[in-house]
Amino acid sequence: MQPHPILLYRRRWTLFFQVPFAVLMAVLTAYAIFMALVFDDRLFTVLFSFAAFCTFCLAWTLGRGALEAHKNREPAVVIDETGITDLRDEDPQPVPWEAMERVRLDSEDRIVVRLHTSDKVSALRVISQALQRWQQGGDVVVSLAGLAHNPHILQRTLSTFHKAAAASAQTPR
């Protein structure tokens, strides 16, 4: 029996921490701009201008991330009978279970997938795949950072879907 599909959403409770910090950075940006304009000393003007730039960058990054998390209510990752689909990509394509040699949830909160390799692949392609696997840990890596999930249920679901796809591929037609 196939397990239920898993839809992974962004953690929305982190907004409670992110929004006040973004507001604090915006206030510090305004204060640094004010101090840069008040001082006549060139060194203090440069230091406060640099501080204003840094705090503005932090406020912008955190504020934009919080706004996107608040507005985006669709799932970020879908794990179902067709495969694993990361909807955060520009062109989300599911990675089908039949194409996976191995799938696992690693200790860095990522889904790491190793795909089947073909015997007809060129040597250059084999080397590039080996380098990619060495660098990333697998052929396809889906980061789960910032997504609400239960690792035990997720690992069990991944292995169930993968075993079901492997069993259906081995049965004669």
Coordinates of N, CA, C and O in Angstrom, one line a residue:
M1 N 0.8 -1.2 0.0 CA 0.0 0.0 0.0 C 0.9 1.2 0.0 O 1.8 1.4 0.8
Q2 N 0.6 2.1 -0.9 CA 1.3 3.4 -1.0 C 1.0 4.3 0.1 O -0.1 4.5 0.5
P3 N 2.0 5.0 0.7 CA 1.8 6.0 1.7 C 1.1 7.2 1.1 O 1.1 7.4 -0.1
H4 N 0.6 8.1 2.0 CA 0.0 9.3 1.5 C 1.1 10.3 1.0 O 2.2 10.3 1.6
P5 N 0.8 11.1 0.1 CA 1.8 12.1 -0.4 C 2.1 13.0 0.7 O 1.3 13.3 1.6
I6 N 3.4 13.5 0.7 CA 3.8 14.5 1.7 C 4.0 15.8 1.0 O 4.7 15.9 0.0
L7 N 3.4 16.8 1.6 CA 3.6 18.2 1.1 C 4.4 19.0 2.2 O 3.9 19.1 3.3
L8 N 5.5 19.5 1.8 CA 6.3 20.2 2.8 C 6.2 21.7 2.5 O 6.4 22.2 1.4
Y9 N 5.8 22.4 3.6 CA 5.6 23.9 3.5 C 6.7 24.6 4.3 O 7.4 24.0 5.1
R10 N 6.9 25.9 4.0 CA 7.8 26.7 4.7 C 7.3 26.9 6.2 O 6.1 26.9 6.4
R11 N 8.3 26.9 7.1 CA 7.9 27.2 8.5 C 7.4 28.6 8.6 O 8.2 29.5 8.4
R12 N 6.2 28.8 9.0 CA 5.7 30.1 9.2 C 5.9 30.7 10.5 O 5.9 31.9 10.7
W13 N 6.2 29.9 11.5 CA 6.4 30.4 12.9 C 7.7 31.2 13.0 O 7.9 32.0 13.9
T14 N 8.6 31.0 12.0 CA 9.9 31.7 12.1 C 9.7 33.2 11.8 O 10.6 34.0 12.1
L15 N 8.5 33.5 11.2 CA 8.2 34.9 10.9 C 8.2 35.7 12.2 O 8.5 36.9 12.2
F16 N 7.7 35.1 13.3 CA 7.7 35.8 14.6 C 9.0 36.3 15.0 O 9.1 37.2 15.8
F17 N 10.1 35.6 14.6 CA 11.4 36.0 15.0 C 12.1 36.9 13.9 O 12.8 37.8 14.2
Q18 N 11.7 36.6 12.7 CA 12.3 37.3 11.5 C 11.9 38.7 11.4 O 12.7 39.6 11.1
V19 N 10.6 39.0 11.5 CA 10.0 40.3 11.3 C 10.5 41.3 12.3 O 11.0 42.4 12.0
P20 N 10.5 41.0 13.7 CA 11.1 42.0 14.6 C 12.6 42.3 14.4 O 13.0 43.4 14.5
F21 N 13.3 41.3 14.0 CA 14.7 41.5 13.7 C 14.9 42.4 12.4 O 15.8 43.3 12.4
A22 N 14.1 42.2 11.4 CA 14.1 43.0 10.2 C 13.8 44.5 10.6 O 14.4 45.4 10.1
V23 N 12.8 44.7 11.4 CA 12.4 46.0 11.8 C 13.5 46.7 12.6 O 13.8 47.9 12.4
L24 N 14.2 45.9 13.5 CA 15.3 46.4 14.3 C 16.4 46.8 13.4 O 17.0 47.9 13.5
M25 N 16.7 46.1 12.3 CA 17.8 46.4 11.4 C 17.4 47.7 10.6 O 18.2 48.5 10.3
A26 N 16.1 47.8 10.3 CA 15.7 49.1 9.6 C 15.8 50.3 10.5 O 16.2 51.3 10.0
V27 N 15.5 50.1 11.7 CA 15.7 51.3 12.7 C 17.2 51.6 12.8 O 17.5 52.8 12.8
L28 N 18.0 50.6 12.9 CA 19.5 50.8 13.0 C 20.0 51.5 11.7 O 20.9 52.3 11.8
T29 N 19.4 51.1 10.6 CA 19.8 51.8 9.3 C 19.5 53.2 9.4 O 20.3 54.1 9.0
A30 N 18.3 53.6 9.8 CA 17.9 55.0 9.9 C 18.8 55.7 10.9 O 19.2 56.9 10.6
Y31 N 19.1 55.1 12.0 CA 20.0 55.7 13.0 C 21.4 55.9 12.5 O 22.0 57.0 12.7
A32 N 21.9 55.0 11.7 CA 23.3 55.1 11.2 C 23.3 56.2 10.1 O 24.3 56.9 10.0
I33 N 22.3 56.3 9.3 CA 22.2 57.4 8.3 C 22.2 58.8 9.0 O 22.8 59.7 8.7
F34 N 21.4 58.8 10.1 CA 21.3 60.1 10.9 C 22.6 60.4 11.4 O 23.1 61.6 11.4
M35 N 23.3 59.5 12.0 CA 24.6 59.7 12.6 C 25.7 60.1 11.6 O 26.5 60.9 11.8
A36 N 25.6 59.5 10.4 CA 26.5 59.8 9.3 C 26.3 61.3 8.9 O 27.3 62.0 8.5
L37 N 25.1 61.7 8.9 CA 24.8 63.1 8.5 C 25.2 64.1 9.6 O 25.5 65.3 9.3
V38 N 25.1 63.7 10.8 CA 25.3 64.7 11.9 C 26.8 64.9 12.1 O 27.2 66.1 12.3
F39 N 27.6 63.9 12.0 CA 29.1 64.1 12.3 C 29.8 64.8 11.1 O 29.5 64.5 10.0
D40 N 30.7 65.7 11.5 CA 31.4 66.4 10.5 C 32.8 65.7 10.2 O 33.4 66.0 9.2
D41 N 33.1 64.8 11.1 CA 34.4 64.0 10.9 C 34.2 63.0 9.8 O 33.2 62.3 9.7
R42 N 35.2 63.0 8.9 CA 35.1 62.1 7.7 C 35.1 60.6 8.1 O 34.4 59.8 7.5
L43 N 36.0 60.3 9.1 CA 36.1 58.9 9.5 C 34.7 58.4 10.1 O 34.3 57.3 9.7
F44 N 34.1 59.2 10.9 CA 32.8 58.7 11.5 C 31.7 58.7 10.4 O 30.8 57.8 10.4
T45 N 31.8 59.6 9.4 CA 30.8 59.5 8.3 C 31.0 58.2 7.5 O 30.0 57.6 7.2
V46 N 32.2 57.9 7.3 CA 32.5 56.6 6.5 C 32.0 55.4 7.3 O 31.4 54.5 6.8
L47 N 32.4 55.4 8.6 CA 32.0 54.3 9.5 C 30.5 54.1 9.6 O 29.9 53.0 9.5
F48 N 29.8 55.2 9.8 CA 28.3 55.1 9.9 C 27.7 54.8 8.6 O 26.6 54.2 8.5
S49 N 28.2 55.3 7.5 CA 27.7 55.0 6.2 C 27.8 53.5 5.9 O 26.9 52.8 5.4
F50 N 29.0 52.9 6.3 CA 29.2 51.5 6.1 C 28.2 50.7 7.0 O 27.7 49.7 6.6
A51 N 28.0 51.2 8.2 CA 27.1 50.5 9.1 C 25.7 50.6 8.6 O 24.9 49.6 8.7
A52 N 25.3 51.7 8.0 CA 24.0 51.9 7.4 C 23.8 50.9 6.2 O 22.8 50.3 6.1
F53 N 24.8 50.8 5.4 CA 24.8 49.8 4.3 C 24.6 48.4 4.8 O 23.7 47.7 4.3
C54 N 25.4 48.0 5.8 CA 25.3 46.6 6.3 C 24.0 46.3 6.9 O 23.4 45.3 6.7
T55 N 23.5 47.2 7.7 CA 22.2 47.0 8.4 C 21.0 47.0 7.4 O 20.1 46.3 7.5
F56 N 21.2 47.9 6.3 CA 20.2 47.9 5.3 C 20.1 46.5 4.5 O 19.0 46.0 4.2
C57 N 21.3 46.0 4.2 CA 21.4 44.7 3.5 C 20.7 43.6 4.4 O 19.9 42.8 3.9
L58 N 21.0 43.6 5.7 CA 20.3 42.6 6.6 C 18.8 42.8 6.6 O 18.1 41.9 6.6
A59 N 18.4 44.1 6.8 CA 17.0 44.4 6.9 C 16.2 44.0 5.6 O 15.2 43.4 5.6
W60 N 16.8 44.3 4.5 CA 16.2 43.9 3.2 C 16.1 42.4 3.0 O 15.1 41.9 2.6
T61 N 17.2 41.7 3.3 CA 17.2 40.3 3.1 C 16.2 39.6 4.0 O 15.4 38.7 3.6
L62 N 16.2 40.0 5.3 CA 15.3 39.4 6.2 C 13.8 39.8 5.9 O 12.9 38.9 6.0
G63 N 13.6 41.0 5.6 CA 12.2 41.5 5.3 C 11.7 40.8 4.0 O 10.5 40.4 4.0
R64 N 12.5 40.7 3.0 CA 12.0 40.1 1.8 C 11.7 38.6 2.0 O 10.7 38.1 1.5
G65 N 12.6 37.9 2.8 CA 12.4 36.5 3.1 C 11.1 36.3 3.9 O 10.3 35.4 3.7
A66 N 10.8 37.2 4.8 CA 9.6 37.1 5.7 C 8.4 37.4 4.8 O 7.4 36.7 5.0
L67 N 8.5 38.4 3.9 CA 7.3 38.7 3.0 C 7.0 37.5 2.1 O 5.9 37.1 1.9
E68 N 8.1 36.9 1.5 CA 7.9 35.7 0.7 C 7.3 34.6 1.4 O 6.4 33.9 0.9
A69 N 7.7 34.3 2.6 CA 7.2 33.2 3.4 C 5.7 33.5 3.8 O 4.9 32.6 3.9
H70 N 5.4 34.8 4.0 CA 4.0 35.1 4.4 C 3.1 35.0 3.2 O 2.0 34.5 3.3
K71 N 3.6 35.4 2.0 CA 2.7 35.4 0.8 C 2.6 34.0 0.2 O 1.6 33.6 -0.4
N72 N 3.7 33.2 0.3 CA 3.7 31.9 -0.4 C 3.1 30.8 0.5 O 3.7 30.4 1.4
R73 N 1.9 30.4 0.1 CA 1.2 29.4 0.9 C 1.2 28.0 0.2 O 0.6 27.1 0.8
E74 N 1.8 27.9 -0.9 CA 1.8 26.7 -1.6 C 3.0 25.8 -1.1 O 3.9 26.3 -0.4
P75 N 2.9 24.5 -1.3 CA 4.0 23.6 -0.8 C 5.3 23.9 -1.5 O 5.3 24.3 -2.7
A76 N 6.4 23.7 -0.8 CA 7.7 23.9 -1.4 C 8.2 22.6 -2.0 O 8.9 22.7 -3.1
V77 N 7.9 21.5 -1.4 CA 8.4 20.2 -1.9 C 7.2 19.2 -1.8 O 6.5 19.2 -0.8
V78 N 7.0 18.4 -2.9 CA 6.0 17.4 -3.0 C 6.6 16.1 -3.2 O 7.4 15.9 -4.1
I79 N 6.3 15.1 -2.3 CA 6.7 13.8 -2.4 C 5.5 12.9 -2.5 O 4.7 12.8 -1.6
D80 N 5.3 12.3 -3.7 CA 4.2 11.5 -4.0 C 4.6 10.3 -4.9 O 5.8 10.0 -5.0
E81 N 3.6 9.6 -5.4 CA 3.9 8.4 -6.2 C 4.6 8.6 -7.5 O 5.2 7.7 -8.1
T82 N 4.6 9.9 -8.0 CA 5.3 10.2 -9.2 C 6.8 10.4 -8.9 O 7.6 10.2 -9.8
G83 N 7.1 10.9 -7.7 CA 8.5 11.2 -7.4 C 8.6 12.4 -6.4 O 7.7 12.7 -5.7
I84 N 9.8 13.0 -6.5 CA 10.1 14.2 -5.6 C 10.1 15.4 -6.5 O 10.9 15.4 -7.5
T85 N 9.3 16.4 -6.1 CA 9.3 17.6 -6.9 C 9.6 18.8 -6.0 O 8.9 19.0 -5.0
D86 N 10.6 19.5 -6.3 CA 11.0 20.7 -5.6 C 10.4 21.9 -6.3 O 10.8 22.3 -7.4
L87 N 9.3 22.5 -5.8 CA 8.6 23.5 -6.4 C 9.2 24.9 -6.3 O 8.8 25.9 -6.9
R88 N 10.3 25.0 -5.6 CA 11.1 26.2 -5.4 C 11.9 26.5 -6.6 O 12.4 27.6 -6.8
D89 N 12.2 25.5 -7.5 CA 12.9 25.7 -8.7 C 12.1 26.5 -9.7 O 10.9 26.6 -9.6
E90 N 12.8 27.1 -10.6 CA 12.1 27.9 -11.6 C 11.3 27.0 -12.5 O 10.2 27.4 -12.9
D91 N 11.8 25.9 -12.9 CA 11.1 24.9 -13.7 C 11.0 23.6 -13.0 O 11.9 22.7 -13.2
P92 N 10.0 23.4 -12.1 CA 10.0 22.2 -11.3 C 9.7 20.9 -12.1 O 8.7 20.9 -12.8
Q93 N 10.6 20.0 -12.0 CA 10.5 18.7 -12.7 C 10.6 17.6 -11.7 O 11.5 17.6 -10.9
P94 N 9.6 16.7 -11.6 CA 9.7 15.6 -10.6 C 10.8 14.7 -11.0 O 11.1 14.4 -12.1
V95 N 11.5 14.2 -9.9 CA 12.5 13.2 -10.1 C 11.8 11.8 -9.9 O 11.3 11.6 -8.8
P96 N 11.5 11.0 -10.9 CA 10.7 9.8 -10.8 C 11.4 8.8 -9.9 O 12.7 8.7 -10.0
W97 N 10.6 8.0 -9.2 CA 11.2 6.9 -8.4 C 12.0 5.9 -9.2 O 12.9 5.3 -8.7
E98 N 11.5 5.6 -10.4 CA 12.1 4.6 -11.2 C 13.6 5.0 -11.6 O 14.4 4.1 -11.9
A99 N 13.9 6.3 -11.6 CA 15.2 6.8 -12.0 C 16.2 6.8 -10.9 O 17.4 7.0 -11.1
M100 N 15.7 6.5 -9.7 CA 16.5 6.6 -8.5 C 17.1 5.3 -8.1 O 16.5 4.3 -8.0
E101 N 18.4 5.3 -8.0 CA 19.2 4.1 -7.5 C 19.1 4.1 -6.0 O 18.9 3.0 -5.4
R102 N 19.2 5.2 -5.3 CA 19.2 5.3 -3.9 C 18.7 6.7 -3.5 O 19.0 7.7 -4.1
V103 N 17.9 6.7 -2.4 CA 17.3 8.0 -1.9 C 17.4 7.9 -0.4 O 17.1 6.9 0.2
R104 N 17.9 9.0 0.2 CA 18.0 9.0 1.7 C 17.9 10.4 2.2 O 18.1 11.4 1.5
L105 N 17.6 10.5 3.5 CA 17.6 11.8 4.2 C 18.9 11.8 5.0 O 19.1 11.0 5.9
D106 N 19.7 12.8 4.7 CA 21.0 12.9 5.4 C 20.9 13.7 6.7 O 19.9 14.3 7.0
S107 N 22.1 13.8 7.4 CA 22.1 14.5 8.7 C 22.1 16.0 8.5 O 21.9 16.7 9.5
E108 N 22.3 16.5 7.3 CA 22.3 17.9 7.0 C 20.9 18.4 6.6 O 20.8 19.5 6.0
D109 N 19.9 17.7 6.9 CA 18.5 18.1 6.5 C 18.3 18.2 5.0 O 17.8 19.2 4.6
R110 N 18.8 17.2 4.3 CA 18.6 17.2 2.8 C 18.2 15.9 2.4 O 18.5 14.9 3.0
I111 N 17.4 15.9 1.3 CA 17.1 14.6 0.6 C 18.2 14.4 -0.5 O 18.3 15.3 -1.4
V112 N 18.9 13.3 -0.4 CA 20.0 13.1 -1.3 C 19.6 11.9 -2.2 O 19.3 10.8 -1.7
V113 N 19.6 12.1 -3.5 CA 19.2 11.1 -4.5 C 20.4 10.7 -5.4 O 21.0 11.6 -5.9
R114 N 20.6 9.5 -5.5 CA 21.5 9.0 -6.5 C 20.8 8.3 -7.6 O 20.0 7.4 -7.4
L115 N 21.0 8.8 -8.9 CA 20.2 8.3 -10.0 C 21.0 7.1 -10.6 O 22.2 6.9 -10.5
H116 N 20.2 6.3 -11.3 CA 20.8 5.1 -12.1 C 21.6 5.7 -13.2 O 21.3 6.7 -13.8
T117 N 22.7 5.0 -13.5 CA 23.6 5.5 -14.6 C 23.4 4.5 -15.7 O 23.3 3.3 -15.5
S118 N 23.6 5.0 -16.9 CA 23.4 4.2 -18.1 C 24.8 3.7 -18.5 O 25.8 4.4 -18.3
D119 N 24.9 2.5 -19.2 CA 26.1 2.0 -19.7 C 26.6 2.8 -20.9 O 27.8 2.7 -21.3
K120 N 25.7 3.5 -21.6 CA 26.0 4.1 -22.8 C 26.5 5.6 -22.6 O 26.5 6.3 -23.6
V121 N 26.8 6.0 -21.4 CA 27.2 7.3 -21.1 C 28.7 7.5 -21.4 O 29.5 6.6 -21.2
S122 N 29.0 8.7 -21.9 CA 30.4 8.9 -22.2 C 31.3 9.0 -21.0 O 30.8 9.3 -19.9
A123 N 32.6 8.9 -21.2 CA 33.5 8.9 -20.0 C 33.5 10.3 -19.4 O 33.6 10.4 -18.1
L124 N 33.3 11.4 -20.2 CA 33.3 12.7 -19.6 C 32.1 12.9 -18.8 O 32.1 13.5 -17.7
R125 N 30.9 12.3 -19.2 CA 29.7 12.4 -18.4 C 29.8 11.7 -17.1 O 29.4 12.1 -16.1
V126 N 30.5 10.5 -17.1 CA 30.7 9.7 -15.9 C 31.6 10.5 -14.9 O 31.3 10.5 -13.7
I127 N 32.6 11.1 -15.4 CA 33.5 11.9 -14.6 C 32.7 13.1 -14.0 O 32.9 13.4 -12.8
S128 N 31.9 13.8 -14.8 CA 31.2 15.0 -14.2 C 30.1 14.5 -13.2 O 29.9 15.2 -12.2
Q129 N 29.5 13.4 -13.4 CA 28.6 12.9 -12.4 C 29.3 12.5 -11.1 O 28.8 12.7 -10.0
A130 N 30.4 11.9 -11.2 CA 31.2 11.5 -10.1 C 31.6 12.7 -9.3 O 31.6 12.8 -8.0
L131 N 32.1 13.8 -10.0 CA 32.4 15.0 -9.3 C 31.2 15.7 -8.6 O 31.3 16.2 -7.5
Q132 N 30.1 15.7 -9.3 CA 28.9 16.2 -8.7 C 28.5 15.4 -7.5 O 28.1 16.0 -6.5
R133 N 28.5 14.1 -7.6 CA 28.2 13.3 -6.4 C 29.1 13.6 -5.2 O 28.7 13.6 -4.1
W134 N 30.4 13.7 -5.6 CA 31.4 14.0 -4.5 C 31.2 15.3 -3.9 O 31.3 15.5 -2.7
Q135 N 30.9 16.3 -4.7 CA 30.7 17.7 -4.2 C 29.4 17.9 -3.4 O 29.4 18.4 -2.3
Q136 N 28.3 17.4 -3.9 CA 27.0 17.6 -3.3 C 26.5 16.4 -2.5 O 25.6 16.6 -1.7
G137 N 27.0 15.2 -2.7 CA 26.6 14.1 -2.0 C 25.7 13.2 -2.8 O 25.4 12.1 -2.4
G138 N 25.2 13.7 -3.9 CA 24.3 12.9 -4.8 C 24.1 13.6 -6.1 O 24.6 14.7 -6.3
D139 N 23.2 13.0 -6.9 CA 22.9 13.6 -8.2 C 21.9 14.7 -8.1 O 22.0 15.7 -8.7
V140 N 20.9 14.5 -7.2 CA 19.9 15.5 -6.9 C 19.8 15.7 -5.4 O 19.8 14.7 -4.7
V141 N 19.9 16.9 -5.0 CA 19.9 17.2 -3.6 C 18.8 18.3 -3.4 O 18.7 19.3 -4.0
V142 N 17.8 17.9 -2.5 CA 16.7 18.8 -2.1 C 16.9 19.2 -0.7 O 16.8 18.4 0.2
S143 N 17.2 20.5 -0.5 CA 17.4 21.0 0.8 C 16.0 21.2 1.5 O 15.1 21.7 1.0
L144 N 16.0 20.8 2.8 CA 14.8 20.9 3.6 C 14.9 22.0 4.6 O 14.0 22.1 5.5
A145 N 15.9 22.8 4.6 CA 16.1 23.9 5.5 C 15.0 24.9 5.4 O 14.6 25.3 4.3
G146 N 14.4 25.2 6.5 CA 13.3 26.1 6.5 C 11.9 25.5 6.2 O 10.9 26.2 6.2
L147 N 11.9 24.2 6.0 CA 10.6 23.5 5.7 C 10.2 22.7 7.0 O 11.0 22.1 7.6
A148 N 8.9 22.7 7.2 CA 8.4 22.0 8.4 C 8.2 20.5 7.9 O 7.6 20.2 6.9
H149 N 8.9 19.6 8.7 CA 8.8 18.2 8.4 C 9.2 17.3 9.6 O 9.8 17.8 10.5
N150 N 8.7 16.1 9.6 CA 9.1 15.1 10.6 C 10.1 14.2 9.9 O 9.7 13.4 9.0
P151 N 11.4 14.1 10.4 CA 12.4 13.3 9.7 C 12.1 11.8 9.7 O 12.4 11.1 8.7
H152 N 11.5 11.3 10.7 CA 11.2 9.9 10.8 C 10.1 9.5 9.8 O 10.3 8.5 9.0
I153 N 9.1 10.3 9.7 CA 8.0 10.0 8.8 C 8.5 10.2 7.3 O 8.2 9.4 6.4
L154 N 9.3 11.2 7.1 CA 9.8 11.5 5.8 C 10.7 10.4 5.3 O 10.6 9.9 4.2
Q155 N 11.6 9.9 6.2 CA 12.5 8.8 5.8 C 11.7 7.5 5.5 O 12.0 6.8 4.5
R156 N 10.7 7.2 6.3 CA 9.9 6.1 6.1 C 9.1 6.2 4.8 O 9.0 5.2 4.0
T157 N 8.6 7.3 4.5 CA 7.8 7.6 3.2 C 8.8 7.4 2.0 O 8.4 6.8 1.0
L158 N 10.0 8.0 2.1 CA 10.9 8.0 1.0 C 11.3 6.5 0.7 O 11.3 6.1 -0.5
S159 N 11.6 5.7 1.7 CA 11.9 4.3 1.5 C 10.8 3.5 1.0 O 10.9 2.6 0.1
T160 N 9.5 3.8 1.5 CA 8.4 3.1 1.0 C 8.1 3.3 -0.5 O 7.9 2.4 -1.3
F161 N 8.1 4.6 -0.9 CA 7.9 4.9 -2.3 C 9.0 4.3 -3.2 O 8.7 3.8 -4.2
H162 N 10.2 4.4 -2.7 CA 11.4 3.9 -3.5 C 11.3 2.4 -3.6 O 11.5 1.8 -4.7
K163 N 10.9 1.7 -2.6 CA 10.8 0.2 -2.6 C 9.7 -0.2 -3.5 O 9.8 -1.2 -4.3
A164 N 8.6 0.5 -3.5 CA 7.4 0.2 -4.3 C 7.8 0.4 -5.8 O 7.4 -0.4 -6.6
A165 N 8.5 1.4 -6.1 CA 8.9 1.7 -7.5 C 9.9 0.6 -8.0 O 9.8 0.2 -9.1
A166 N 10.8 0.2 -7.1 CA 11.8 -0.8 -7.4 C 11.1 -2.2 -7.6 O 11.4 -2.9 -8.5
A167 N 10.1 -2.5 -6.8 CA 9.3 -3.7 -6.9 C 8.5 -3.7 -8.2 O 8.5 -4.8 -8.9
S168 N 7.9 -2.6 -8.6 CA 7.1 -2.6 -9.8 C 8.0 -2.6 -11.0 O 7.6 -3.1 -12.1
A169 N 9.2 -2.1 -10.9 CA 10.1 -2.2 -12.1 C 10.7 -3.6 -12.2 O 11.0 -4.0 -13.4
Q170 N 10.7 -4.4 -11.2 CA 11.3 -5.8 -11.3 C 10.2 -6.8 -11.7 O 10.5 -7.9 -12.2
T171 N 8.9 -6.5 -11.6 CA 7.9 -7.4 -11.9 C 7.8 -7.5 -13.5 O 7.8 -6.5 -14.1
P172 N 7.7 -8.7 -14.0 CA 7.5 -8.8 -15.5 C 6.2 -8.3 -16.0 O 5.2 -8.5 -15.3
R173 N 6.2 -7.8 -17.2 CA 4.9 -7.2 -17.7 C 4.4 -8.1 -18.8 O 4.9 -8.7 -19.6

